[in-house]
mmCIF file of C-alpha atoms and ligand atoms in Angstrom:
data_model
loop_
_atom_site.group_PDB
_atom_site.id
_atom_site.type_symbol
_atom_site.label_atom_id
_atom_site.label_comp_id
_atom_site.label_asym_id
_atom_site.label_seq_id
_atom_site.Cartn_x
_atom_site.Cartn_y
_atom_site.Cartn_z
ATOM 1 C CA UNK C 327 -0.027 -0.018 0.051
ATOM 2 C CA UNK C 328 1.221 3.470 -0.688
ATOM 3 C CA UNK C 329 1.269 6.211 1.635
ATOM 4 C CA UNK C 330 -2.227 7.053 3.160
ATOM 5 C CA UNK C 331 -3.778 10.594 2.473
ATOM 6 C CA UNK C 332 -5.233 12.098 5.801
ATOM 7 C CA UNK C 333 -8.718 11.706 4.762
ATOM 8 C CA UNK C 334 -10.435 13.562 7.094
ATOM 9 C CA UNK C 335 -10.296 17.070 7.851
ATOM 10 C CA UNK C 336 -10.777 18.404 11.714
ATOM 11 C CA UNK C 337 -14.249 19.219 11.431
ATOM 12 C CA UNK C 338 -15.241 15.658 9.887
ATOM 13 C CA UNK C 339 -13.425 14.160 12.652
ATOM 14 C CA UNK C 340 -15.765 16.237 15.231
ATOM 15 C CA UNK C 341 -19.028 14.919 13.103
ATOM 16 C CA UNK C 342 -17.793 11.340 13.552
ATOM 17 C CA UNK C 343 -17.290 11.799 17.295
ATOM 18 C CA UNK C 344 -20.697 12.865 17.461
ATOM 19 C CA UNK C 345 -21.488 9.791 15.383
ATOM 20 C CA UNK C 346 -20.435 7.142 17.912
ATOM 21 C CA UNK C 347 -23.155 8.998 20.444
ATOM 22 C CA UNK C 348 -25.818 8.359 17.618
ATOM 23 C CA UNK C 349 -27.369 5.148 17.466
ATOM 24 C CA UNK C 350 -30.023 5.638 14.846
ATOM 25 C CA UNK C 351 -28.846 4.613 11.390
ATOM 26 C CA UNK C 352 -31.230 6.937 9.514
ATOM 27 C CA UNK C 353 -29.557 10.011 11.519
ATOM 28 C CA UNK C 354 -26.172 8.573 10.609
ATOM 29 C CA UNK C 355 -27.325 8.862 7.013
ATOM 30 C CA UNK C 356 -27.951 12.525 7.107
ATOM 31 C CA UNK C 357 -25.132 13.367 9.004
ATOM 32 C CA UNK C 358 -22.473 11.680 6.931
ATOM 33 C CA UNK C 359 -24.330 12.782 3.656
ATOM 34 C CA UNK C 360 -22.774 15.957 4.057
ATOM 35 C CA UNK C 361 -19.237 15.064 5.208
ATOM 36 C CA UNK C 362 -17.901 13.482 1.605
ATOM 37 C CA UNK C 363 -19.962 13.259 -1.397
ATOM 38 C CA UNK C 364 -23.368 14.204 -2.270
ATOM 39 C CA UNK C 365 -25.137 11.304 -4.418
ATOM 40 C CA UNK C 366 -28.758 11.783 -3.982
ATOM 41 C CA UNK C 367 -30.628 8.224 -4.866
ATOM 42 C CA UNK C 368 -27.604 7.062 -6.500
ATOM 43 C CA UNK C 369 -27.014 4.132 -4.562
ATOM 44 C CA UNK C 370 -29.004 1.274 -3.103
ATOM 45 C CA UNK C 371 -26.071 0.096 -0.599
ATOM 46 C CA UNK C 372 -26.055 1.443 3.038
ATOM 47 C CA UNK C 373 -23.029 2.494 4.450
ATOM 48 C CA UNK C 374 -21.132 0.640 7.232
ATOM 49 C CA UNK C 375 -22.005 -2.428 5.674
ATOM 50 C CA UNK C 376 -20.115 -5.002 3.656
ATOM 51 C CA UNK C 377 -22.071 -6.586 0.420
ATOM 52 C CA UNK C 378 -20.606 -9.862 -0.048
ATOM 53 C CA UNK C 379 -21.423 -11.530 -3.491
ATOM 54 C CA UNK C 380 -20.859 -14.564 -5.497
ATOM 55 C CA UNK C 381 -19.738 -13.720 -8.945
ATOM 56 C CA UNK C 382 -19.883 -15.874 -11.904
ATOM 57 C CA UNK C 383 -19.238 -14.514 -15.617
ATOM 58 C CA UNK C 384 -19.213 -16.743 -18.713
ATOM 59 C CA UNK C 385 -17.861 -15.736 -22.003
ATOM 60 C CA UNK C 386 -18.396 -18.127 -24.705
ATOM 61 C CA UNK C 387 -18.117 -17.804 -28.897
ATOM 62 C CA UNK C 388 -19.220 -19.717 -31.826
ATOM 63 C CA UNK C 389 -20.438 -19.845 -35.005
ATOM 64 C CA UNK C 390 -24.213 -19.073 -35.052
ATOM 65 C CA UNK C 391 -26.309 -22.419 -35.487
ATOM 66 C CA UNK C 392 -23.514 -24.827 -35.043
ATOM 67 C CA UNK C 393 -22.228 -26.276 -31.962
ATOM 68 C CA UNK C 394 -18.552 -27.556 -32.611
ATOM 69 C CA UNK C 395 -16.642 -24.322 -32.927
ATOM 70 C CA UNK C 396 -17.676 -22.909 -29.501
ATOM 71 C CA UNK C 397 -15.335 -21.961 -26.787
ATOM 72 C CA UNK C 398 -16.107 -20.628 -23.535
ATOM 73 C CA UNK C 399 -14.158 -18.803 -20.666
ATOM 74 C CA UNK C 400 -15.631 -18.906 -17.028
ATOM 75 C CA UNK C 401 -14.782 -16.611 -13.937
ATOM 76 C CA UNK C 402 -15.794 -17.255 -10.498
ATOM 77 C CA UNK C 403 -15.055 -14.636 -7.618
ATOM 78 C CA UNK C 404 -16.259 -13.764 -4.150
ATOM 79 C CA UNK C 405 -16.880 -9.976 -4.358
ATOM 80 C CA UNK C 406 -17.171 -7.950 -1.258
ATOM 81 C CA UNK C 407 -18.223 -4.583 -1.875
ATOM 82 C CA UNK C 408 -17.506 -2.429 1.349
ATOM 83 C CA UNK C 409 -19.223 0.905 2.082
ATOM 84 C CA UNK C 410 -17.257 3.114 4.642
ATOM 85 C CA UNK C 411 -18.908 6.087 3.634
ATOM 86 C CA UNK C 412 -22.254 7.169 1.707
ATOM 87 C CA UNK C 413 -21.143 6.887 -2.033
ATOM 88 C CA UNK C 414 -17.652 5.866 -1.045
ATOM 89 C CA UNK C 415 -17.016 2.240 -1.952
ATOM 90 C CA UNK C 416 -14.007 -0.359 -1.552
ATOM 91 C CA UNK C 417 -14.405 -3.521 -3.602
ATOM 92 C CA UNK C 418 -12.576 -6.643 -3.229
ATOM 93 C CA UNK C 419 -12.336 -9.815 -5.542
ATOM 94 C CA UNK C 420 -11.096 -12.715 -3.854
ATOM 95 C CA UNK C 421 -11.014 -16.724 -4.321
ATOM 96 C CA UNK C 422 -11.217 -16.134 -8.277
ATOM 97 C CA UNK C 423 -11.024 -19.184 -10.494
ATOM 98 C CA UNK C 424 -10.594 -18.909 -14.249
ATOM 99 C CA UNK C 425 -12.011 -21.998 -16.436
ATOM 100 C CA UNK C 426 -12.300 -22.854 -20.074
ATOM 101 C CA UNK C 427 -13.803 -25.623 -22.247
ATOM 102 C CA UNK C 428 -11.573 -28.660 -22.788
ATOM 103 C CA UNK C 429 -14.127 -30.938 -24.582
ATOM 104 C CA UNK C 430 -18.215 -31.627 -24.855
ATOM 105 C CA UNK C 431 -20.055 -34.364 -23.372
ATOM 106 C CA UNK C 432 -22.283 -36.574 -25.642
ATOM 107 C CA UNK C 433 -25.254 -34.292 -24.988
ATOM 108 C CA UNK C 434 -23.229 -31.343 -25.943
ATOM 109 C CA UNK C 435 -22.807 -29.597 -22.879
ATOM 110 C CA UNK C 436 -19.605 -27.759 -22.601
ATOM 111 C CA UNK C 437 -16.887 -29.661 -20.000
ATOM 112 C CA UNK C 438 -14.826 -27.018 -18.080
ATOM 113 C CA UNK C 439 -11.975 -27.392 -16.176
ATOM 114 C CA UNK C 440 -9.282 -24.801 -14.356
ATOM 115 C CA UNK C 441 -6.803 -23.348 -16.507
ATOM 116 C CA UNK C 442 -3.054 -23.580 -15.545
ATOM 117 C CA UNK C 443 -2.946 -19.777 -14.842
ATOM 118 C CA UNK C 444 -6.037 -20.091 -12.598
ATOM 119 C CA UNK C 445 -3.894 -19.431 -9.479
ATOM 120 C CA UNK C 446 -2.362 -16.517 -11.019
ATOM 121 C CA UNK C 447 -5.348 -14.954 -12.392
ATOM 122 C CA UNK C 448 -6.710 -15.392 -8.405
ATOM 123 C CA UNK C 449 -3.646 -13.530 -7.261
ATOM 124 C CA UNK C 450 -3.936 -10.772 -9.701
ATOM 125 C CA UNK C 451 -7.518 -10.165 -8.982
ATOM 126 C CA UNK C 452 -6.969 -10.221 -5.205
ATOM 127 C CA UNK C 453 -3.759 -8.319 -5.076
ATOM 128 C CA UNK C 454 -5.519 -4.693 -4.886
ATOM 129 C CA UNK C 455 -8.572 -3.359 -3.579
ATOM 130 C CA UNK C 456 -10.472 -1.052 -5.768
ATOM 131 C CA UNK C 457 -12.150 2.254 -4.075
ATOM 132 C CA UNK C 458 -14.638 4.024 -6.151
ATOM 133 C CA UNK C 459 -17.210 6.723 -5.692
ATOM 134 C CA UNK C 460 -20.217 8.350 -7.086
ATOM 135 C CA UNK C 461 -19.632 12.068 -6.385
ATOM 136 C CA UNK C 462 -22.473 13.783 -8.383
ATOM 137 C CA UNK C 463 -24.954 10.669 -8.304
ATOM 138 C CA UNK C 464 -24.289 10.108 -11.943
ATOM 139 C CA UNK C 465 -20.756 9.031 -13.102
ATOM 140 C CA UNK C 466 -18.592 6.636 -11.514
ATOM 141 C CA UNK C 467 -14.906 7.642 -10.346
ATOM 142 C CA UNK C 468 -12.508 4.670 -9.869
ATOM 143 C CA UNK C 469 -9.497 5.375 -7.739
ATOM 144 C CA UNK C 470 -7.365 2.012 -9.013
ATOM 145 C CA UNK C 471 -4.008 1.209 -7.276
ATOM 146 C CA UNK C 472 -1.523 2.650 -9.922
ATOM 147 C CA UNK C 473 -0.081 -0.732 -10.231
ATOM 148 C CA UNK C 474 -3.320 -2.371 -11.348
ATOM 149 C CA UNK C 475 -3.085 -4.077 -14.589
ATOM 150 C CA UNK C 476 -5.621 -2.835 -16.968
ATOM 151 C CA UNK C 477 -6.782 -5.961 -17.893
ATOM 152 C CA UNK C 478 -7.710 -6.940 -14.060
ATOM 153 C CA UNK C 479 -9.162 -3.249 -14.141
ATOM 154 C CA UNK C 480 -11.440 -3.903 -16.720
ATOM 155 C CA UNK C 481 -12.631 -7.206 -15.258
ATOM 156 C CA UNK C 482 -13.367 -5.260 -12.092
ATOM 157 C CA UNK C 483 -15.079 -2.562 -14.106
ATOM 158 C CA UNK C 484 -17.672 -5.510 -15.574
ATOM 159 C CA UNK C 485 -18.341 -6.501 -12.167
ATOM 160 C CA UNK C 486 -19.273 -3.162 -10.809
ATOM 161 C CA UNK C 487 -21.450 -2.313 -14.040
ATOM 162 C CA UNK C 488 -23.245 -5.390 -12.978
ATOM 163 C CA UNK C 489 -23.836 -4.285 -9.509
ATOM 164 C CA UNK C 490 -25.274 -0.813 -10.623
ATOM 165 C CA UNK C 491 -29.147 -0.601 -10.583
ATOM 166 C CA UNK C 492 -30.858 2.018 -12.002
ATOM 167 C CA UNK C 493 -31.975 4.344 -9.759
ATOM 168 C CA UNK C 494 -35.627 3.986 -8.081
ATOM 169 C CA UNK C 495 -38.328 5.556 -10.387
ATOM 170 C CA UNK C 496 -42.121 5.895 -10.133
ATOM 171 C CA UNK C 497 -42.653 5.220 -13.743
ATOM 172 C CA UNK C 498 -42.730 1.785 -14.614
ATOM 173 C CA UNK C 499 -41.006 2.324 -18.164
ATOM 174 C CA UNK C 500 -38.306 4.848 -18.914
ATOM 175 C CA UNK C 501 -35.258 5.822 -20.991
ATOM 176 C CA UNK C 502 -32.469 6.815 -18.750
ATOM 177 C CA UNK C 503 -29.032 7.924 -19.715
ATOM 178 C CA UNK C 504 -26.957 5.720 -17.510
ATOM 179 C CA UNK C 505 -22.725 5.591 -16.841
ATOM 180 C CA UNK C 506 -21.688 2.293 -18.106
ATOM 181 C CA UNK C 507 -18.678 0.368 -19.018
ATOM 182 C CA UNK C 508 -19.463 1.459 -22.604
ATOM 183 C CA UNK C 509 -19.912 5.065 -21.751
ATOM 184 C CA UNK C 510 -22.954 7.152 -21.587
ATOM 185 C CA UNK C 511 -25.642 4.668 -22.763
ATOM 186 C CA UNK C 512 -29.333 5.375 -23.471
ATOM 187 C CA UNK C 513 -30.941 2.746 -21.316
ATOM 188 C CA UNK C 514 -34.572 1.286 -21.341
ATOM 189 C CA UNK C 515 -35.500 0.814 -17.867
ATOM 190 C CA UNK C 516 -38.546 -1.486 -16.489
ATOM 191 C CA UNK C 517 -39.955 -1.983 -13.130
ATOM 192 C CA UNK C 518 -41.106 -5.478 -13.664
ATOM 193 C CA UNK C 519 -42.584 -6.060 -9.942
ATOM 194 C CA UNK C 520 -43.005 -3.729 -7.093
ATOM 195 C CA UNK C 521 -43.897 -4.654 -3.225
ATOM 196 C CA UNK C 522 -46.305 -1.621 -2.377
ATOM 197 C CA UNK C 523 -44.453 1.317 -4.024
ATOM 198 C CA UNK C 524 -40.992 -0.116 -3.889
ATOM 199 C CA UNK C 525 -39.725 -2.102 -6.983
ATOM 200 C CA UNK C 526 -38.521 -5.547 -6.380
ATOM 201 C CA UNK C 527 -37.754 -6.533 -9.615
ATOM 202 C CA UNK C 528 -36.081 -4.373 -12.344
ATOM 203 C CA UNK C 529 -34.654 -4.771 -15.883
ATOM 204 C CA UNK C 530 -32.601 -2.830 -18.332
ATOM 205 C CA UNK C 531 -31.806 -3.146 -21.814
ATOM 206 C CA UNK C 532 -29.528 -1.230 -24.144
ATOM 207 C CA UNK C 533 -28.352 -1.195 -27.705
ATOM 208 C CA UNK C 534 -24.685 -0.835 -26.919
ATOM 209 C CA UNK C 535 -23.784 0.538 -30.125
ATOM 210 C CA UNK C 536 -25.263 3.717 -29.203
ATOM 211 C CA UNK C 537 -23.229 4.127 -26.138
ATOM 212 C CA UNK C 538 -20.595 6.935 -26.733
ATOM 213 C CA UNK C 539 -17.729 4.890 -25.557
ATOM 214 C CA UNK C 540 -18.412 1.811 -27.391
ATOM 215 C CA UNK C 541 -15.375 0.773 -29.452
ATOM 216 C CA UNK C 542 -16.133 -2.494 -31.249
ATOM 217 C CA UNK C 543 -13.436 -2.649 -33.783
ATOM 218 C CA UNK C 544 -10.241 -1.616 -31.463
ATOM 219 C CA UNK C 545 -9.142 -4.899 -30.021
ATOM 220 C CA UNK C 546 -12.625 -6.554 -28.719
ATOM 221 C CA UNK C 547 -15.967 -5.646 -27.458
ATOM 222 C CA UNK C 548 -15.322 -7.034 -23.587
ATOM 223 C CA UNK C 549 -12.646 -7.876 -21.635
ATOM 224 C CA UNK C 550 -14.206 -11.120 -20.373
ATOM 225 C CA UNK C 551 -14.637 -11.748 -24.224
ATOM 226 C CA UNK C 552 -10.975 -10.663 -24.719
ATOM 227 C CA UNK C 553 -9.633 -13.283 -22.288
ATOM 228 C CA UNK C 554 -11.119 -15.877 -24.550
ATOM 229 C CA UNK C 555 -9.241 -14.292 -27.150
ATOM 230 C CA UNK C 556 -12.287 -13.142 -29.167
ATOM 231 C CA UNK C 557 -10.804 -10.739 -31.256
ATOM 232 C CA UNK C 558 -12.319 -10.226 -34.818
ATOM 233 C CA UNK C 559 -10.678 -7.072 -36.167
ATOM 234 C CA UNK C 560 -11.680 -7.888 -39.520
ATOM 235 C CA UNK C 561 -15.027 -8.434 -39.129
ATOM 236 C CA UNK C 562 -18.195 -6.452 -39.236
ATOM 237 C CA UNK C 563 -20.245 -5.869 -36.206
ATOM 238 C CA UNK C 564 -24.167 -6.334 -36.725
ATOM 239 C CA UNK C 565 -25.467 -5.912 -33.297
ATOM 240 C CA UNK C 566 -24.304 -5.528 -29.644
ATOM 241 C CA UNK C 567 -27.009 -5.718 -26.818
ATOM 242 C CA UNK C 568 -27.205 -6.072 -23.356
ATOM 243 C CA UNK C 569 -30.032 -6.849 -20.580
ATOM 244 C CA UNK C 570 -29.895 -6.947 -16.993
ATOM 245 C CA UNK C 571 -32.340 -8.298 -14.561
ATOM 246 C CA UNK C 572 -32.264 -7.287 -11.240
ATOM 247 C CA UNK C 573 -33.829 -8.723 -7.948
ATOM 248 C CA UNK C 574 -34.064 -5.909 -5.029
ATOM 249 C CA UNK C 575 -34.433 -6.197 -1.592
ATOM 250 C CA UNK C 576 -37.828 -4.537 -0.715
ATOM 251 C CA UNK C 577 -36.969 -3.415 2.391
ATOM 252 C CA UNK C 578 -33.347 -2.356 2.243
ATOM 253 C CA UNK C 579 -33.460 -1.812 -1.439
ATOM 254 C CA UNK C 580 -29.971 -3.201 -2.130
ATOM 255 C CA UNK C 581 -29.521 -5.724 -5.075
ATOM 256 C CA UNK C 582 -29.960 -9.085 -4.052
ATOM 257 C CA UNK C 583 -29.254 -10.755 -7.423
ATOM 258 C CA UNK C 584 -28.133 -9.243 -11.132
ATOM 259 C CA UNK C 585 -28.129 -11.209 -13.871
ATOM 260 C CA UNK C 586 -26.577 -9.316 -17.565
ATOM 261 C CA UNK C 587 -26.479 -10.971 -20.632
ATOM 262 C CA UNK C 588 -24.303 -9.254 -23.334
ATOM 263 C CA UNK C 589 -24.754 -10.639 -26.785
ATOM 264 C CA UNK C 590 -22.053 -9.496 -29.831
ATOM 265 C CA UNK C 591 -22.904 -10.880 -33.421
ATOM 266 C CA UNK C 592 -20.182 -10.243 -36.071
ATOM 267 C CA UNK C 593 -19.972 -11.144 -39.738
ATOM 268 C CA UNK C 594 -16.664 -12.297 -40.322
ATOM 269 C CA UNK C 595 -15.406 -11.754 -44.042
ATOM 270 C CA UNK C 596 -14.388 -15.366 -44.134
ATOM 271 C CA UNK C 597 -17.921 -16.559 -43.629
ATOM 272 C CA UNK C 598 -18.960 -15.068 -46.898
ATOM 273 C CA UNK C 599 -22.086 -13.246 -45.350
ATOM 274 C CA UNK C 600 -23.424 -16.461 -44.160
ATOM 275 C CA UNK C 601 -22.656 -17.246 -40.941
ATOM 276 C CA UNK C 602 -22.221 -14.792 -37.985
ATOM 277 C CA UNK C 603 -19.968 -15.190 -34.869
ATOM 278 C CA UNK C 604 -22.093 -14.857 -31.661
ATOM 279 C CA UNK C 605 -19.971 -13.794 -28.634
ATOM 280 C CA UNK C 606 -21.849 -13.712 -25.567
ATOM 281 C CA UNK C 607 -20.802 -12.774 -21.921
ATOM 282 C CA UNK C 608 -23.262 -13.514 -19.213
ATOM 283 C CA UNK C 609 -22.622 -12.296 -15.626
ATOM 284 C CA UNK C 610 -24.421 -13.155 -12.375
ATOM 285 C CA UNK C 611 -24.231 -11.808 -8.954
ATOM 286 C CA UNK C 612 -25.971 -13.282 -5.835
ATOM 287 C CA UNK C 613 -25.882 -11.760 -2.460
ATOM 288 C CA UNK C 614 -24.700 -14.233 0.127
ATOM 289 C CA UNK C 615 -24.391 -11.922 3.270
ATOM 290 C CA UNK C 616 -24.470 -8.292 4.384
ATOM 291 C CA UNK C 617 -22.302 -8.181 7.426
ATOM 292 C CA UNK C 618 -21.866 -4.510 9.523
ATOM 293 C CA UNK C 619 -18.577 -2.981 9.469
ATOM 294 C CA UNK C 620 -16.845 -0.782 11.555
ATOM 295 C CA UNK C 621 -14.230 1.320 9.431
ATOM 296 C CA UNK C 622 -15.323 4.612 8.025
ATOM 297 C CA UNK C 623 -12.197 5.189 6.212
ATOM 298 C CA UNK C 624 -12.452 6.159 2.872
ATOM 299 C CA UNK C 625 -9.347 7.893 0.772
ATOM 300 C CA UNK C 626 -10.127 8.536 -2.846
ATOM 301 C CA UNK C 627 -6.245 8.385 -3.898
ATOM 302 C CA UNK C 628 -4.995 10.331 -6.702
ATOM 303 C CA UNK C 629 -5.134 8.005 -9.724
ATOM 304 C CA UNK C 630 -8.728 8.820 -10.925
ATOM 305 C CA UNK C 631 -10.539 7.129 -13.757
ATOM 306 C CA UNK C 632 -13.629 6.357 -15.455
ATOM 307 C CA UNK C 633 -15.801 3.220 -15.482
ATOM 308 C CA UNK C 634 -15.658 2.847 -19.376
ATOM 309 C CA UNK C 635 -13.603 -0.084 -20.696
ATOM 310 C CA UNK C 636 -9.640 0.818 -21.682
ATOM 311 C CA UNK C 637 -8.239 -0.613 -24.548
ATOM 312 C CA UNK C 638 -5.526 -3.100 -23.546
ATOM 313 C CA UNK C 639 -3.474 -2.777 -26.746
ATOM 314 C CA UNK C 640 -3.303 -6.343 -27.959
ATOM 315 C CA UNK C 641 -3.207 -6.727 -31.484
ATOM 316 C CA UNK C 642 -2.380 -10.774 -31.661
ATOM 317 C CA UNK C 643 -5.854 -12.977 -31.412
ATOM 318 C CA UNK C 644 -4.617 -15.652 -29.037
ATOM 319 C CA UNK C 645 -6.854 -18.680 -28.634
ATOM 320 C CA UNK C 646 -5.872 -19.721 -25.222
ATOM 321 C CA UNK C 647 -6.909 -17.532 -21.805
ATOM 322 C CA UNK C 648 -3.383 -18.064 -20.695
ATOM 323 C CA UNK C 649 -1.596 -16.891 -23.532
ATOM 324 C CA UNK C 650 -4.245 -14.185 -23.510
ATOM 325 C CA UNK C 651 -3.377 -13.253 -19.610
ATOM 326 C CA UNK C 652 0.394 -13.269 -20.666
ATOM 327 C CA UNK C 653 -0.149 -10.805 -23.698
ATOM 328 C CA UNK C 654 -1.995 -8.444 -21.411
ATOM 329 C CA UNK C 655 0.535 -8.299 -18.436
HETATM 330 C C1 LIG Q 1700 -26.914 18.604 5.769
HETATM 331 O O1 LIG Q 1700 -27.185 19.272 4.632
HETATM 332 C C2 LIG Q 1700 -28.689 19.244 4.752
HETATM 333 C C3 LIG Q 1700 -29.337 19.289 3.347
HETATM 334 O O2 LIG Q 1700 -28.268 19.401 2.385
HETATM 335 C C4 LIG Q 1700 -29.005 20.242 5.924
HETATM 336 O O3 LIG Q 1700 -30.323 20.354 5.811
HETATM 337 C C5 LIG Q 1700 -28.407 19.829 7.025
HETATM 338 O O4 LIG Q 1700 -28.507 20.747 8.065
HETATM 339 C C6 LIG Q 1700 -27.055 19.369 6.910
HETATM 340 N N1 LIG Q 1700 -26.288 18.970 8.178
HETATM 341 C C7 LIG Q 1700 -25.326 19.551 9.040
HETATM 342 C C8 LIG Q 1700 -24.894 18.490 9.699
HETATM 343 O O5 LIG Q 1700 -24.561 20.214 8.373
HETATM 344 C C1 LIG Q 1701 -34.415 11.299 -5.158
HETATM 345 O O1 LIG Q 1701 -35.822 10.506 -5.001
HETATM 346 C C2 LIG Q 1701 -36.995 11.188 -4.431
HETATM 347 C C3 LIG Q 1701 -38.068 10.058 -4.075
HETATM 348 O O2 LIG Q 1701 -37.978 9.232 -4.546
HETATM 349 C C4 LIG Q 1701 -37.247 12.137 -5.371
HETATM 350 O O3 LIG Q 1701 -38.287 13.236 -5.032
HETATM 351 C C5 LIG Q 1701 -35.870 13.126 -5.816
HETATM 352 O O4 LIG Q 1701 -36.240 14.230 -6.724
HETATM 353 C C6 LIG Q 1701 -34.821 12.398 -6.040
HETATM 354 N N1 LIG Q 1701 -33.757 13.180 -6.240
HETATM 355 C C7 LIG Q 1701 -32.843 13.169 -7.123
HETATM 356 C C8 LIG Q 1701 -31.673 14.126 -7.484
HETATM 357 O O5 LIG Q 1701 -33.178 12.411 -8.226
HETATM 358 C C1 LIG Q 1702 -25.291 11.512 -21.908
HETATM 359 O O1 LIG Q 1702 -25.862 11.446 -22.720
HETATM 360 C C2 LIG Q 1702 -27.032 12.301 -22.906
HETATM 361 C C3 LIG Q 1702 -27.908 12.530 -24.141
HETATM 362 O O2 LIG Q 1702 -26.825 12.713 -25.140
HETATM 363 C C4 LIG Q 1702 -26.827 13.941 -22.153
HETATM 364 O O3 LIG Q 1702 -28.188 14.325 -22.118
HETATM 365 C C5 LIG Q 1702 -26.376 13.705 -20.646
HETATM 366 O O4 LIG Q 1702 -25.888 14.734 -20.217
HETATM 367 C C6 LIG Q 1702 -25.309 12.379 -21.035
HETATM 368 N N1 LIG Q 1702 -24.781 12.089 -19.505
HETATM 369 C C7 LIG Q 1702 -23.491 12.430 -19.089
HETATM 370 C C8 LIG Q 1702 -23.284 11.762 -17.446
HETATM 371 O O5 LIG Q 1702 -22.508 12.526 -19.742
#
């Protein structure tokens, strides 16, 4: 860890001392809200809690309508989102594994095994924590460690994006512009069910080609896809879309489950415009626990970055996950 910046100015410390005398969670919210960032309605996560999720992401690719050329990579991690302050988060990703397809069973189901570099991947994912904030309630600011590799940061960006549920609305259907890994995206937000007036199921839908940070041709559409080496520089992108389903806790409003499904359809020249290649990325987060925490420490750090994916300058198109990880390091 680098030197810690003193995060708290004296008046803040005084307020924190006052907080210790206060047992009402609601009152704490109010006071803390004035301390750091203001982010009205931006977050569903309560401060002084830790949200522990099981994370699963799978990236697969193959020629549409055929089963044989499929390839797939799977990531599993324990994701902890700590909330020391309102709108100030610390994310940790532990116990990760990286698996890939080694064959298919007679029913055509993919058989997966840990890659040779799964341990190395796990170590890279857990080496640095990632701090993030939502200062104005709209755009997400990341404060990564200066030594965090880009491809790891991109994978963490993907995890954060899956956790970001749109703000609560009274409308059952509306279009919002939301910050995502592909930049600012027009998003169709639907409330699918409510308990009383509180949404318990929501879904989002977006055409990724309309996002202002979407760059399909640079290296690859998604870092999760990139892990598998799904790089098609000489191809035409036909469509890219993403849908997410969120299950929300009716009382405390946090995300109990998030499932996002992203599909990119390419038309490589070699297929004579007949068959497209489909790259599919699915992500799933399931809440496991929400323990209380005591730490109120959050320092922004000096390295500020946005949520949008960064290009990782890989020009080759390696076939195996470990080759990709090597290229990107
Ligand atoms: C916090 O801000 C709210 C409105 O933004 C204000 O009403 C309240 O007095 C402030 N509290 C403190 C302790 O400054
Ligand atoms: C926050 O939510 C409340 C009620 O849900 C709404 O009245 C208010 O306008 C929202 N504030 C912002 C900044 O969106
Ligand atoms: C996103 O794009 C819309 C439409 O172009 C714009 O009105 C909005 O201000 C943008 N939001 C951000 C955070 O850049």
